[in-house]
């Protein structure tokens, strides 16, 4: 059996993290290396899925819950506007292989974050 992901360890309190939202199957935390004024990670509590492609195939309802959580975070912290990013593979900056979405908000007009 593999070690719990850093996200699971934050959820269980083994590692400190600011949990902004907990819906039962999904939780959200602030990113420790923010790339935007609002940079939150939305994460399913299960470690069953490594990336968004696996999640979409295995549990589309859970993916929909992640998107709804992202929208809720953006409504509370960024006037409802946000970018939602899933990195899918090491070569495109996925460093934790426990599916998660990056919610970015409060960006300057016409300024894109490069990742």
Short mmCIF file of C-alpha atoms in Angstrom, two decimals:
data_model
loop_
_atom_site.label_atom_id
_atom_site.label_comp_id
_atom_site.label_asym_id
_atom_site.label_seq_id
_atom_site.Cartn_x
_atom_site.Cartn_y
_atom_site.Cartn_z
CA UNK A 1 0.00 0.00 0.00
CA UNK A 2 1.34 3.43 -0.89
CA UNK A 3 1.76 6.35 1.45
CA UNK A 4 -1.14 8.80 1.75
CA UNK A 5 -0.84 11.81 -0.55
CA UNK A 6 0.06 15.19 0.87
CA UNK A 7 -3.58 16.19 0.34
CA UNK A 8 -4.85 13.29 2.44
CA UNK A 9 -2.31 14.16 5.10
CA UNK A 10 -3.59 17.76 5.17
CA UNK A 11 -7.18 16.53 5.38
CA UNK A 12 -6.37 14.25 8.33
CA UNK A 13 -4.41 16.99 10.11
CA UNK A 14 -1.00 15.31 9.79
CA UNK A 15 0.22 18.35 7.85
CA UNK A 16 -1.09 21.87 8.47
CA UNK A 17 -3.25 23.41 5.78
CA UNK A 18 -6.04 25.94 5.56
CA UNK A 19 -9.20 24.09 4.59
CA UNK A 20 -11.58 26.61 3.05
CA UNK A 21 -14.37 24.21 2.12
CA UNK A 22 -15.44 20.68 2.99
CA UNK A 23 -18.49 19.28 1.21
CA UNK A 24 -18.29 15.69 2.33
CA UNK A 25 -16.58 14.21 -0.74
CA UNK A 26 -14.50 17.25 -1.75
CA UNK A 27 -12.37 19.75 0.13
CA UNK A 28 -10.48 22.91 -0.82
CA UNK A 29 -7.22 24.34 0.49
CA UNK A 30 -5.06 27.34 -0.30
CA UNK A 31 -2.08 26.51 -2.51
CA UNK A 32 1.24 26.86 -0.66
CA UNK A 33 2.87 28.43 -3.76
CA UNK A 34 0.12 30.67 -5.14
CA UNK A 35 0.28 31.70 -8.78
CA UNK A 36 -2.56 34.23 -8.45
CA UNK A 37 -4.10 36.34 -5.68
CA UNK A 38 -6.64 33.54 -5.24
CA UNK A 39 -5.12 30.09 -5.76
CA UNK A 40 -7.06 27.27 -4.18
CA UNK A 41 -6.89 23.53 -4.78
CA UNK A 42 -10.12 21.55 -4.95
CA UNK A 43 -9.50 17.92 -4.08
CA UNK A 44 -11.66 14.82 -3.78
CA UNK A 45 -11.19 13.03 -0.49
CA UNK A 46 -10.59 9.72 -2.26
CA UNK A 47 -7.11 8.96 -3.60
CA UNK A 48 -8.59 6.52 -6.11
CA UNK A 49 -7.99 8.81 -9.11
CA UNK A 50 -4.54 10.03 -10.14
CA UNK A 51 -5.72 12.61 -12.67
CA UNK A 52 -8.79 14.25 -14.17
CA UNK A 53 -9.04 11.74 -17.02
CA UNK A 54 -9.31 8.83 -14.59
CA UNK A 55 -11.81 10.76 -12.49
CA UNK A 56 -14.00 11.68 -15.47
CA UNK A 57 -14.13 8.02 -16.55
CA UNK A 58 -14.58 6.59 -13.06
CA UNK A 59 -16.83 9.05 -11.23
CA UNK A 60 -18.20 11.92 -13.33
CA UNK A 61 -20.47 12.98 -10.47
CA UNK A 62 -17.42 13.55 -8.27
CA UNK A 63 -15.84 15.64 -11.02
CA UNK A 64 -19.05 17.70 -11.15
CA UNK A 65 -18.81 18.18 -7.37
CA UNK A 66 -15.26 19.49 -7.80
CA UNK A 67 -16.44 22.00 -10.40
CA UNK A 68 -19.31 23.09 -8.14
CA UNK A 69 -16.87 23.54 -5.26
CA UNK A 70 -14.60 25.64 -7.49
CA UNK A 71 -17.55 27.84 -8.39
CA UNK A 72 -18.47 28.24 -4.72
CA UNK A 73 -14.90 29.22 -3.81
CA UNK A 74 -14.85 31.77 -6.63
CA UNK A 75 -18.21 33.21 -5.56
CA UNK A 76 -16.90 33.66 -2.01
CA UNK A 77 -13.42 34.96 -2.88
CA UNK A 78 -13.33 36.27 -6.48
CA UNK A 79 -16.69 37.76 -7.51
CA UNK A 80 -17.59 34.45 -9.13
CA UNK A 81 -14.91 34.66 -11.83
CA UNK A 82 -12.17 32.05 -12.01
CA UNK A 83 -9.89 29.84 -14.06
CA UNK A 84 -10.09 26.12 -13.40
CA UNK A 85 -6.98 24.13 -14.27
CA UNK A 86 -6.27 20.41 -14.11
CA UNK A 87 -2.69 19.34 -14.73
CA UNK A 88 -2.61 15.86 -16.24
CA UNK A 89 0.89 14.41 -16.11
CA UNK A 90 4.35 15.23 -14.82
CA UNK A 91 5.47 17.02 -17.99
CA UNK A 92 2.71 19.62 -17.53
CA UNK A 93 3.44 20.34 -13.85
CA UNK A 94 1.34 17.73 -12.05
CA UNK A 95 3.46 16.98 -9.00
CA UNK A 96 0.89 15.26 -6.75
CA UNK A 97 -0.83 12.30 -8.36
CA UNK A 98 -4.06 12.64 -6.41
CA UNK A 99 -6.42 14.44 -8.79
CA UNK A 100 -6.95 18.10 -7.93
CA UNK A 101 -8.07 21.29 -9.61
CA UNK A 102 -6.45 24.71 -9.35
CA UNK A 103 -8.91 27.56 -8.88
CA UNK A 104 -7.34 30.90 -9.83
CA UNK A 105 -9.05 34.22 -9.33
CA UNK A 106 -8.60 37.92 -8.86
CA UNK A 107 -6.21 38.06 -11.79
CA UNK A 108 -5.31 41.37 -13.35
CA UNK A 109 -7.28 42.05 -16.51
CA UNK A 110 -5.80 40.25 -19.53
CA UNK A 111 -2.96 38.74 -17.50
CA UNK A 112 -2.73 34.99 -17.81
CA UNK A 113 -0.85 32.86 -15.32
CA UNK A 114 1.61 30.63 -17.13
CA UNK A 115 1.25 27.08 -15.91
#
